[in-house]
Each structure stands twice: as structure tokens, then as C-alpha cells.
Short mmCIF file of C-alpha atoms in Angstrom, two decimals:
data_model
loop_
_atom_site.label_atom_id
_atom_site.label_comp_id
_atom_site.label_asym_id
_atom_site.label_seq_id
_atom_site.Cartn_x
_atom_site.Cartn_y
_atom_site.Cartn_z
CA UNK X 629 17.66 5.31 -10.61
CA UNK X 630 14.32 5.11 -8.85
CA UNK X 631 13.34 1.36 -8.27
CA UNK X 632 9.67 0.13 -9.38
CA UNK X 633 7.17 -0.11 -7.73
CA UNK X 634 5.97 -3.55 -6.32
CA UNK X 635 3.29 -5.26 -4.74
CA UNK X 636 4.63 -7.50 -1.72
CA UNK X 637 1.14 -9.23 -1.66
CA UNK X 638 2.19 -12.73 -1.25
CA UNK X 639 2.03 -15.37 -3.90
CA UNK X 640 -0.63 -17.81 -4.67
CA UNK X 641 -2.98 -15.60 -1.91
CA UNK X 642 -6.30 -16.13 -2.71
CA UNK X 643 -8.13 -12.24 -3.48
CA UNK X 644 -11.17 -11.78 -1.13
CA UNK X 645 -13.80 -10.27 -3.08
CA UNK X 646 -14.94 -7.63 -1.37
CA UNK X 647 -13.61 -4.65 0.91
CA UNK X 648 -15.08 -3.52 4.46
CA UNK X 649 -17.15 -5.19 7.58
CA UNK X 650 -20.11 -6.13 5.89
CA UNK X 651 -18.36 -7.87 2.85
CA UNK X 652 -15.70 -9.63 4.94
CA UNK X 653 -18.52 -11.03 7.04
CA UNK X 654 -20.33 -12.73 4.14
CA UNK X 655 -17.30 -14.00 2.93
CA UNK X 656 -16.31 -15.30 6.36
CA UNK X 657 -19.85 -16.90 6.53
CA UNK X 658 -19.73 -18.40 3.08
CA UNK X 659 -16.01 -19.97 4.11
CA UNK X 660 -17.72 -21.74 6.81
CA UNK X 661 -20.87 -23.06 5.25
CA UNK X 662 -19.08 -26.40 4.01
CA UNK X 663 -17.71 -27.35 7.08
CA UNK X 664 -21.02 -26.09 8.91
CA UNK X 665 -22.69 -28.42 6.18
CA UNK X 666 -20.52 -30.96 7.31
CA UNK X 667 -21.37 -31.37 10.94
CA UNK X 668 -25.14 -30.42 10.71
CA UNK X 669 -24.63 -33.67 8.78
CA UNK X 670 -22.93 -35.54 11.35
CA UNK X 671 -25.43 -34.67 14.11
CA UNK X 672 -28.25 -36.08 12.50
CA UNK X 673 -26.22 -39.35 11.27
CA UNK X 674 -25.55 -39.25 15.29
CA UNK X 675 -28.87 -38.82 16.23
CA UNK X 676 -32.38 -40.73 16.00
CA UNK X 677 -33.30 -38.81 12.28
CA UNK X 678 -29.87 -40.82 11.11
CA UNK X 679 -32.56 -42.62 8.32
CA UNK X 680 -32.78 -39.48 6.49
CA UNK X 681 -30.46 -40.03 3.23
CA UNK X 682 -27.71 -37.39 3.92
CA UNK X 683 -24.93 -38.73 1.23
CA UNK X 684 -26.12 -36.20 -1.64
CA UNK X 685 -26.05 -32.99 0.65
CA UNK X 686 -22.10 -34.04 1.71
CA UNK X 687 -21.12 -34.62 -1.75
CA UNK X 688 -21.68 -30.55 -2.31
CA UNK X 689 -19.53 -29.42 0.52
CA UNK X 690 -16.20 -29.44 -1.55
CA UNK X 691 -17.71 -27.93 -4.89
CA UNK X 692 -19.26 -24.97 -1.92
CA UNK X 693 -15.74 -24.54 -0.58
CA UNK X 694 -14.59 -24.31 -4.01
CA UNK X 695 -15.76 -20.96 -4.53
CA UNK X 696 -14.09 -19.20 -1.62
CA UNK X 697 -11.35 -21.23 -0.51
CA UNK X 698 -9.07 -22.33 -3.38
CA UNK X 699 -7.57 -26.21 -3.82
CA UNK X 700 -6.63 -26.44 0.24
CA UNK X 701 -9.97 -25.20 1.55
CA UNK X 702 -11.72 -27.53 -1.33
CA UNK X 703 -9.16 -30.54 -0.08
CA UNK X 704 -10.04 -29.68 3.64
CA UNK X 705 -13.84 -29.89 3.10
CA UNK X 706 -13.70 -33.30 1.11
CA UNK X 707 -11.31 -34.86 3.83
CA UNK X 708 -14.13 -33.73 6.36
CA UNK X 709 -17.01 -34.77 4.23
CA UNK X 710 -14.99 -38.31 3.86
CA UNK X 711 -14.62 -38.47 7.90
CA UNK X 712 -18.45 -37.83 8.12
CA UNK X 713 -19.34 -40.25 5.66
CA UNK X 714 -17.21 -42.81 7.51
CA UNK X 715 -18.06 -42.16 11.00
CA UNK X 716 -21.95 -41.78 10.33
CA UNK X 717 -21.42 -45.94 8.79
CA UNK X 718 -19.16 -46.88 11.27
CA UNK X 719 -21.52 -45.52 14.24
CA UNK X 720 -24.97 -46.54 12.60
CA UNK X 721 -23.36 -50.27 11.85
CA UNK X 722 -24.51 -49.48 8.17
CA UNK X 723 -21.15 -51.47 6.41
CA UNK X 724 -23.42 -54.51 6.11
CA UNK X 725 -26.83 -53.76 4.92
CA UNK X 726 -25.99 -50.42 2.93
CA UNK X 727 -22.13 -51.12 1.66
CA UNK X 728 -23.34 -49.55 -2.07
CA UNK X 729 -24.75 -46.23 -0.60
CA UNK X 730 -21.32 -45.57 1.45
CA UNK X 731 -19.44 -46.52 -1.31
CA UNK X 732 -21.38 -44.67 -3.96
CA UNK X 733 -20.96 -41.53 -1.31
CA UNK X 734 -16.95 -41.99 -1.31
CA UNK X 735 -17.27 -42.02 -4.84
CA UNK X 736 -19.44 -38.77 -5.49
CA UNK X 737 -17.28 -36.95 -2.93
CA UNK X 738 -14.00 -37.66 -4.97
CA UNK X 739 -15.99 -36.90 -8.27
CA UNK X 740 -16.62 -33.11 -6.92
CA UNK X 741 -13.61 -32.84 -5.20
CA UNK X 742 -11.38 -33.65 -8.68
CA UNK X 743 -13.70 -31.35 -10.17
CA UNK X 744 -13.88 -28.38 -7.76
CA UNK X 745 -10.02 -28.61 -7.50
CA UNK X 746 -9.35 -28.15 -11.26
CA UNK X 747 -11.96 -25.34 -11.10
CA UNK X 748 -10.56 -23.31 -8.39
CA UNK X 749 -7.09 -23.64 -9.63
CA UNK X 750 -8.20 -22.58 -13.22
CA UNK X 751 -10.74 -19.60 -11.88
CA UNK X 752 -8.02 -18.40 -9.58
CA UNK X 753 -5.15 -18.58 -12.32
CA UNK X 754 -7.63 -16.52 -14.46
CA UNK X 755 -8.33 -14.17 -11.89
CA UNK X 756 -4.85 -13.52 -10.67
CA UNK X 757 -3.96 -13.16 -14.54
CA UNK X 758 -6.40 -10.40 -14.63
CA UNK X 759 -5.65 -8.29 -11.58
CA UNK X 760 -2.04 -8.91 -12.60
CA UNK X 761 -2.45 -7.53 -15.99
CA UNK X 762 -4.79 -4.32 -13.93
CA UNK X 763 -2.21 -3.91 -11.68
CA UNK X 764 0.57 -3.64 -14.87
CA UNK X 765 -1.40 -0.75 -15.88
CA UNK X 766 -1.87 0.43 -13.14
CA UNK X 767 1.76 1.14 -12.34
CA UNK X 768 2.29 1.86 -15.97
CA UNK X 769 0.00 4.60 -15.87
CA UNK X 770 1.73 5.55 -11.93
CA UNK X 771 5.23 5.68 -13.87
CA UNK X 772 4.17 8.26 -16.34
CA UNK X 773 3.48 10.96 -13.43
CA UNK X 774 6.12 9.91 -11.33
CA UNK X 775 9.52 10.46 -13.28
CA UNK X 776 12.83 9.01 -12.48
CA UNK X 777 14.97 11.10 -10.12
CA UNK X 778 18.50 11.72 -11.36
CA UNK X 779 21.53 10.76 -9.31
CA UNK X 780 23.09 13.89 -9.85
CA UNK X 781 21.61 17.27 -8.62
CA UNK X 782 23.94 19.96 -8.37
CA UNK X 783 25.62 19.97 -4.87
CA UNK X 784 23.52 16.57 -4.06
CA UNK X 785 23.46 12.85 -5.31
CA UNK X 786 19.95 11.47 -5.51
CA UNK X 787 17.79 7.98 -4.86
CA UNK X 788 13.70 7.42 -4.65
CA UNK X 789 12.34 4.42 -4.15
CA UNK X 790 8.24 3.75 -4.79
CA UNK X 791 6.63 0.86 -3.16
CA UNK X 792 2.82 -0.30 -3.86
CA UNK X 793 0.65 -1.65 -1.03
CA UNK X 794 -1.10 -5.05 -1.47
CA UNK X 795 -4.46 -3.34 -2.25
CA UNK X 796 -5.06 -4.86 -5.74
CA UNK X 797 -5.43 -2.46 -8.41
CA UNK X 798 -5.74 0.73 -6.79
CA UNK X 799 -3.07 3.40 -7.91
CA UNK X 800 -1.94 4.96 -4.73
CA UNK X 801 -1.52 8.91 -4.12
CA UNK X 802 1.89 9.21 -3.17
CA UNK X 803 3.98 12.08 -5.01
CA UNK X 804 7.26 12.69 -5.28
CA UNK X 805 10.37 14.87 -7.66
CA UNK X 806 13.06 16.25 -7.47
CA UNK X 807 14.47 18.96 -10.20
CA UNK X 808 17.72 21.36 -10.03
CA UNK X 809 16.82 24.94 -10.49
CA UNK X 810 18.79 28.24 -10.39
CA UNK X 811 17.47 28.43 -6.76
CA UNK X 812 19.35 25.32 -5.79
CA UNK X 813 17.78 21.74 -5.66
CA UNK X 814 13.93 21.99 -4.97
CA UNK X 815 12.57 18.90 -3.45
CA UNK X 816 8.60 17.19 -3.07
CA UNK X 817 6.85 14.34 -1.23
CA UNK X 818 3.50 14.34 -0.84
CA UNK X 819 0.50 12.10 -0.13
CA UNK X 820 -2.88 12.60 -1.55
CA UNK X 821 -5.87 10.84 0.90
CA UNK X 822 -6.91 8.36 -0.88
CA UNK X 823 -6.97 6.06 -3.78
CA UNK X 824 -7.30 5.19 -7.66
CA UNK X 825 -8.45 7.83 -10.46
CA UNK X 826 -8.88 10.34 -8.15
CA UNK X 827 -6.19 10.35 -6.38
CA UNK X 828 -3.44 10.01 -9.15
CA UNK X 829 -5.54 12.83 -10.88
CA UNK X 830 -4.66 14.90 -7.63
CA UNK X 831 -0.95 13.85 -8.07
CA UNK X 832 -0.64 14.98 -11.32
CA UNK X 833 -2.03 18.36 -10.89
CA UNK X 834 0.19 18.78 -7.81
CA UNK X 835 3.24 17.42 -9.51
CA UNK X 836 2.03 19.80 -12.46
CA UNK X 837 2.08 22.92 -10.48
CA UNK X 838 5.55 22.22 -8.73
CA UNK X 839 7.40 21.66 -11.58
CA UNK X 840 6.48 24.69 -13.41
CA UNK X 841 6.77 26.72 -10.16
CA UNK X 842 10.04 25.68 -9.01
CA UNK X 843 11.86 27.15 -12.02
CA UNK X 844 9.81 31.18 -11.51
CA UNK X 845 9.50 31.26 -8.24
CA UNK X 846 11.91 32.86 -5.82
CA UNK X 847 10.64 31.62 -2.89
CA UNK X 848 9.87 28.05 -2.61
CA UNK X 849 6.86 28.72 -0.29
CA UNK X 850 5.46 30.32 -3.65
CA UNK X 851 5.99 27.29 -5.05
CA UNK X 852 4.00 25.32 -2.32
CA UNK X 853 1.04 27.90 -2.80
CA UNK X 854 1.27 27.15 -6.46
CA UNK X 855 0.48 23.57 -5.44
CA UNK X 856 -2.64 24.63 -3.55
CA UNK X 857 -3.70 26.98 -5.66
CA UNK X 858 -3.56 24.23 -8.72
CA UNK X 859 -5.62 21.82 -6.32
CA UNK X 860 -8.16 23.85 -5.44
CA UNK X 861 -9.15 25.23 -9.32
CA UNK X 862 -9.23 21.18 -10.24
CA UNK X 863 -11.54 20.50 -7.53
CA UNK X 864 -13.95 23.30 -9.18
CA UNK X 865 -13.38 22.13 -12.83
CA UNK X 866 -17.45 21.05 -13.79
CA UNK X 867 -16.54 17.23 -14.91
CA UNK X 868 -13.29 16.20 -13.06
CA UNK X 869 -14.78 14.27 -10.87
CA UNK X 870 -17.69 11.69 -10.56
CA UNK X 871 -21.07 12.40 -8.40
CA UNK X 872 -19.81 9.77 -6.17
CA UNK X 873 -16.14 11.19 -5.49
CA UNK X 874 -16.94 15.12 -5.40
CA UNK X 875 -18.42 14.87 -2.23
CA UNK X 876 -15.48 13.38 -0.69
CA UNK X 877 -13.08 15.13 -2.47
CA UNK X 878 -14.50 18.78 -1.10
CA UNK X 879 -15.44 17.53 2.07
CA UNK X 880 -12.18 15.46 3.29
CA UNK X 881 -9.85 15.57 0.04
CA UNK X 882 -5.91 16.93 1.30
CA UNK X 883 -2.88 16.25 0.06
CA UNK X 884 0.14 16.43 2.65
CA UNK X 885 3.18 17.71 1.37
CA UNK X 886 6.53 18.91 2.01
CA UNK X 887 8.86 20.90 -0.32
CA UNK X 888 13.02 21.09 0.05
CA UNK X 889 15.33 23.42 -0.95
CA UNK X 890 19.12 22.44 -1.34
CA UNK X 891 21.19 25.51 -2.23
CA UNK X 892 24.65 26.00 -2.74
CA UNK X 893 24.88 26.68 1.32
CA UNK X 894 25.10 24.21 4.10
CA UNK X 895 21.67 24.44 4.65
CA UNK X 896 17.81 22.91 3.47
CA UNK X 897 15.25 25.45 3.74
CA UNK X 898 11.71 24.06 4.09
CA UNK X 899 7.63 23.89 3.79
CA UNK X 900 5.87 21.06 5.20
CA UNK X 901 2.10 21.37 4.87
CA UNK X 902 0.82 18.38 7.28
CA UNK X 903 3.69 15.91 6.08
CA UNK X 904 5.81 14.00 8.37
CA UNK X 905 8.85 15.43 9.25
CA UNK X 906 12.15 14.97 7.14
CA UNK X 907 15.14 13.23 8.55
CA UNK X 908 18.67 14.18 8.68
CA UNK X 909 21.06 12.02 9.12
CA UNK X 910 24.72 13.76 10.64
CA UNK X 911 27.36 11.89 11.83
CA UNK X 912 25.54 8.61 12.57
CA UNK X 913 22.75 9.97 14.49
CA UNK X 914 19.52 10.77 13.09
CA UNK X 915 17.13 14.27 13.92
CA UNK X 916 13.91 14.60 12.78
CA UNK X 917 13.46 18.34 11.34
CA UNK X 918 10.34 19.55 13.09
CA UNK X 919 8.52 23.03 11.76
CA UNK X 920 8.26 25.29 14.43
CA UNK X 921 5.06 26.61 13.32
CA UNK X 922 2.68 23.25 11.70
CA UNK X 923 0.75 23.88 8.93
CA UNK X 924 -2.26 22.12 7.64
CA UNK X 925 -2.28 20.39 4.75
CA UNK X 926 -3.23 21.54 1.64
CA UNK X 927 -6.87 22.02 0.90
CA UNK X 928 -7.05 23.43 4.49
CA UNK X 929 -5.94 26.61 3.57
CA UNK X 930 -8.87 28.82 5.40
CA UNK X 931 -7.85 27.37 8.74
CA UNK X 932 -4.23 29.43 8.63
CA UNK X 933 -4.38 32.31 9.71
CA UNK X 934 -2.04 35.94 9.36
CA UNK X 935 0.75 36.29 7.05
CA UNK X 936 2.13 33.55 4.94
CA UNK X 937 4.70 31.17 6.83
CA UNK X 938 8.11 31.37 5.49
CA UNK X 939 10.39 28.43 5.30
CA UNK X 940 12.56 26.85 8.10
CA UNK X 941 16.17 26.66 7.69
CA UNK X 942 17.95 23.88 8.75
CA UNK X 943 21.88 22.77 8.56
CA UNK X 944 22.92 20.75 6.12
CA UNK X 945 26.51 19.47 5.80
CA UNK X 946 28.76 17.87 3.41
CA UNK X 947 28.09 14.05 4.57
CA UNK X 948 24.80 14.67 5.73
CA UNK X 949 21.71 12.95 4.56
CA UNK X 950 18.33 13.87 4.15
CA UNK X 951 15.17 11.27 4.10
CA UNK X 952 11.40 12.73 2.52
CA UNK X 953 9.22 9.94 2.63
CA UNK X 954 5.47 9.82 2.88
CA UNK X 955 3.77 8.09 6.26
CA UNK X 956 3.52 4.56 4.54
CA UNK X 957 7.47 4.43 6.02
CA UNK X 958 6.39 5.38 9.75
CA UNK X 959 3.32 3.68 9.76
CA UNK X 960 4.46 0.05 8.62
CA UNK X 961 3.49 -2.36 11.62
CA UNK X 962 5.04 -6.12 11.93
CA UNK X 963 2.70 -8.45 13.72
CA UNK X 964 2.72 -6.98 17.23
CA UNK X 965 1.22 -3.73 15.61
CA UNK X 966 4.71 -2.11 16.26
CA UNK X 967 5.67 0.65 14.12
CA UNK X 968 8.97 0.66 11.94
CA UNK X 969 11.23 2.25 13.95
CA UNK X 970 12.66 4.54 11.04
CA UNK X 971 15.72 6.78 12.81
CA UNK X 972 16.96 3.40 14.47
CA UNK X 973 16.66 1.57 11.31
CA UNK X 974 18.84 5.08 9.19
CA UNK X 975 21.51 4.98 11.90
CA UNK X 976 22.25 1.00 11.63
CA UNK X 977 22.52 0.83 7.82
CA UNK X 978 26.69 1.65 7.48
CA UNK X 979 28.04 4.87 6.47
CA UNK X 980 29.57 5.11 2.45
CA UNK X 981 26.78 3.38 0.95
CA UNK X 982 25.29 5.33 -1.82
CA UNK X 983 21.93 7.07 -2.26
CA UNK X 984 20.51 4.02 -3.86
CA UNK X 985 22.13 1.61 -1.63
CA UNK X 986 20.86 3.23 1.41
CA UNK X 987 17.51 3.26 0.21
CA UNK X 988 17.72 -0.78 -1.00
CA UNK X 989 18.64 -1.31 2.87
CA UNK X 990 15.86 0.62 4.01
CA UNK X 991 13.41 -1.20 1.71
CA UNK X 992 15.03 -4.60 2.90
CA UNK X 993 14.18 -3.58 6.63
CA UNK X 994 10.94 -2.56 5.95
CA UNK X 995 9.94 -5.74 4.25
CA UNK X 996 11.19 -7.36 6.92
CA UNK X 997 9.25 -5.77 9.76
CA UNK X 998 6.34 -6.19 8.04
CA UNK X 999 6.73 -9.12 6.78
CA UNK X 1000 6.07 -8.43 3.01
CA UNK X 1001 2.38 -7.49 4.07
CA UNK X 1002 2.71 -3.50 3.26
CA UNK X 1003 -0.76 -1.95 4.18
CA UNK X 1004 0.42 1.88 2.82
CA UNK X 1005 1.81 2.98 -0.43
CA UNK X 1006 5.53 3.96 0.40
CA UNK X 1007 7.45 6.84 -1.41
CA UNK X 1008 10.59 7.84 -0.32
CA UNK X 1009 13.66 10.48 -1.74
CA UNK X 1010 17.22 10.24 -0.05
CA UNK X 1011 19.60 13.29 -0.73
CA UNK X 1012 23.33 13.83 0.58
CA UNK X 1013 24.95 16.59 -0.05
CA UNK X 1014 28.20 15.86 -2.19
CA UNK X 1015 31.80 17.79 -0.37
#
């Protein structure tokens, strides 16, 4: 059974509002305008303008953090605005002569702060609600085009496993299936560039195409070509896209992808169109399957040149296992911007665990190296071939 996909974005993290370098910098300003507040405050209690009144312009500092911080930032900036208040009386010897305006400050900075508390927790409750409720769909509508793989496949036993990246609501564009034909078990994972409608549109034409294909065609680089073929007469469809995406999506839009065939022989024969290379796993040692002649993905079909490529024949042996997965595996970093190492990881999980198994250990590892902080979409399909 394929397992669901999940977001490993961390509980109770507060959602930034904005994507990209000029959005991240306003919201980086507007985090530090309380605290900024705060001291510009403190220098002129500490300096010879200390007469101004300054107690109403502290009082705002936790309602301001508030909005971009949650209930610790909004407890942070009233513990500071507190320390200001106190320090600017304590230095200025004002505990005598103005003991009501100090007081009356302490006072309006625990009346916001109450207030801007219960606000952020019940905007951010509301908020994650939402996006949690977006995301639902969102992998509701992901589930539809992205079928359960069966454990059983003629000569193999099966496993997938689908992972979403903490990046809110956006459906990813990784593709995967796997369906038993007279030609033997035919195999895809692919990755479309990109994200939301777009994207899962290009993963349902491409899943589309394959499995219709796989059951007509005698060769499975037919099949592939079927794929491109199916991409390319979306892209000109008047309507499937949006002003704003059809530039992108005939300029840069690809879709990697790599098709497997399992027949009744000891051996995979395959395609790979710009998709990292499968791994096989014999005998406790792992060997990445390499094309001899690259291809580029699909969409880039004008840059191959000569006679169609056939497909690469590999051996494949009772025991053996065989990992498609789309780069969201490879390119998982932990915290010293290390990469997962993936054939290391395959050769320490321990021989006779199942299809599913293997790939549950797998996810395990890869949550650990990165920490639950996933910055890819991950798909992956595990295959052994039964004795």
C-alpha cells in the first residue's frame, strides 16, 4: 500500500506570508520594528529629550509584534517594553514625582499584551485551520492522479511512498505508477518543474498517456514518446493554461522521467529522460544504473538528435531491488547542507524486510537527516523481483 502523503512542516510554526527576497525582507523588517520601537525609546528616556512623554508609543510594541510574531514574539516585546519602562524611571529618578504615569504605563502594557496574545493565538488557530483544510484538498485532489501501487506485480512485489514538502498548499509535480502488462511490469517516476495547478495538470496528462501506452505499445520507449507527445499537444490546447503560466510553461516547462520494464527475464530494460538514475540493490551493495547515452528531459525533444534511443538493459536478479525515486530523495540536506547519502542509507537498512518496510526505513532516515524540514516533494517506487 502506498503511504500518504505528509507535510513534515513542524507544529505550531508560525506561516510567513509571503515567498521570495523582497517579501522576506519586509517581513524581517516588520519583526523588528517593536523591539526597534523599544530602544529608540530607551535612548531618548537616556538622553536630555527624556521629558518627552514616551509611555503611549511603548504600550503599542506588543500589539505591533502581534501581527508577525505569534504569543512568544508578543511576550518578548512586552517583557522589553516593561524593562524600558523601568529603566527609563529608575535612571531619570521619576518613582517619586511621577509614580501614576509609570504605573499607568505597566498597566497599558499588560492591557495590550493580554489582548495581542489572545489575538495572535486566535488569528493563527484560524489561519492554520485554513491552510490545513487547503492543504486536505490539496492532497485529496494529489490522490486522485496518483493511484495506489499494488504489492503484487507479476514476477515483482511492490511499495511507493509520496511525501509533501512544507510549502503550504502547493500540490507538487511528482509522478509515479506502476501497472503489469503483457510486456512484463512497466514502471514511471517523474517530476514535473514546478508547482500547483499547473503542474498536477502536467502529471495527469503524463500519467494519462503512460497508462494507455503501456498496454499497445511494444516497446516501452514508445511508451515514453507517448508521454511527450501527450505533453506537448496540452501545452498547445488554447485555454489550458493562464496568461501568467504559458510563458513559463513553453519557455522552461519539463518533466523528467524515467520508465522501467520488468519482464519475465532477469533483467530491467530502461528510458530515463533527464531523471536521476535508478538504484539496484544486489547482494548488499548498491549501483546506480547510469544510461550510457543521457537524454533530455521531456519537452526538450528538438535538442536530440539521429535515431530514437532504445532502452538500456540492465540485470536484474531474484533478490535484487530496484529504487525510482524523483530528486526530492538525493537532494534532502540536514543542517550542514549535506546531501542524503541515499546508496549508504539502502545498504544499512537489513536484508528480508519487505517492499513497504524498506521504504518506511528509508522515509525514517530521511526525516531524520533533515530534520522533518523537507524542502522537495519526494516520490519514490521500490520493486524486488520475487524467486
Amino acid at each position: 500500500m502506498r503511504s500518504h502523503p505528509r507535510s513534515p512542516v513542524l507544529p505550531g510554526a508560525f506561516s510567513r506570508p509571503g515567498a521570495g527576497g523582497h517579501h522576506e525582507l519586509l517581513f524581517t523588517l516588520a519583526q523588528c520594528a517593536p523591539f526597534a520601537i523599544a530602544l529608540g525609546v530607551l535612548g531618548i528616556e537616556l538622553s536630555p529629550a527624556h521629558d518627552l512623554v514616551t509611555g503611549p508609543v511603548l504600550t503599542t510594541t506588543p500589539a505591533l509584534a502581534a501581527l508577525t510574531m505569534g504569543p512568544v514574539g508578543t511576550l518578548s516585546a512586552a517583557v522589553l517594553a516593561a524593562a524600558v519602562n523601568a529603566t527609563s524611571a529608575t535612571y531619570n529618578h521619576s518613582w517619586g514625582t511621577q509614580t501614576q504615569l509609570i504605573i499607568g504605563n505597566f498597566l497599558g502594557i499588560i492591557v495590550v499584551s493580554v489582548a495581542s496574545v489572545i489575538l495572535s493565538n486566535a488569528v493563527r488557530a484560524r489561519r492554520q485551520s485554513e491552510l490545513d483544510q487547503v492543504r486536505r484538498i490539496a492532497v485529496a485532489a494529489q490522490e486522485v492522479v496518483l493511484r495506489p501501487v499494488p504489492e503484487l506485480l507479476g514476477p515483482v512485489r511492490a511499495a511507493s511512498l509520496c511525501l509533501a514538502a512544507g510549502t503550504g498548499a502547493q500540490i507538487g509535480g511528482d509522478l509515479y505508477e506502476a501497472v503489469e502488462t503483457r510486456y512484463g511490469v512497466r514502471l514511471i517516476v517523474g517530476d514535473v518543474r514546478g508547482k500547483g495547478l499547473s503542474a498536477i495538470r502536467a502529471v495527469a496528462v503524463t500519467l494519462g498517456a503512460f497508462r494507455e501506452a503501456v498496454h499497445y505499445e511494444d516497446e516501452v520507449q514508445e511508451v515514453m514518446n507517448h508521454c511527450a507527445a501527450a505533453l506537448r499537444r496540452e501545452a498547445t490546447v488554447p485555454g489550458t493554461y493562464s496568461q501568467a503560466e504559458l510563458p513559463e510553461v513553453l519557455l522552461e516547462g519539463f518533466t523528467t522521467a524515467l520508465i522501467a520494464q520488468v519482464p519475465d527475464d532477469q533483467v530491467v530494460h530502461l528510458v530515463n529522460r533527464g531523471h536521476p538514475p535508478p538504484l539496484v540493490l544486489h547482494q548488499g551493495r548498491v549501483q546506480a544504473l547510469m544510461p550510457a547515452s543521457p537524454l533530455p528531459p521531456l519537452g526538450f525533444e528538438d535538442l536530440v538528435d539521429g535515431p530514437p534511443a532504445k532502452p538500456e538493459s540492465y540485470p536484474f536478479l531474484p533478490g535484487d531491488r530496484l529504487l525510482l525515486y524523483t530528486d526530492g530523495v538525493i537532494e534532502a540536506r540536514n543542517r550542514d547542507n549535506d546531501f542524503l547519502p541515499l546508496p549508504e542509507t539502502m545498504e544499512r537498512i537489513p536484508a528480508g524486510t519487505s517492499p513497504q518496510e524498506f521504504l518506511d526505513e528509508l522515509h525514517q532516515a530521511l526525516i531524520r537527516h533533515t530534520e522533518g524540514r523537507l524542502t522537495d516533494d519526494v516520490a519514490m517506487i521500490l520493486i524486488d523481483r520475487r524467486a
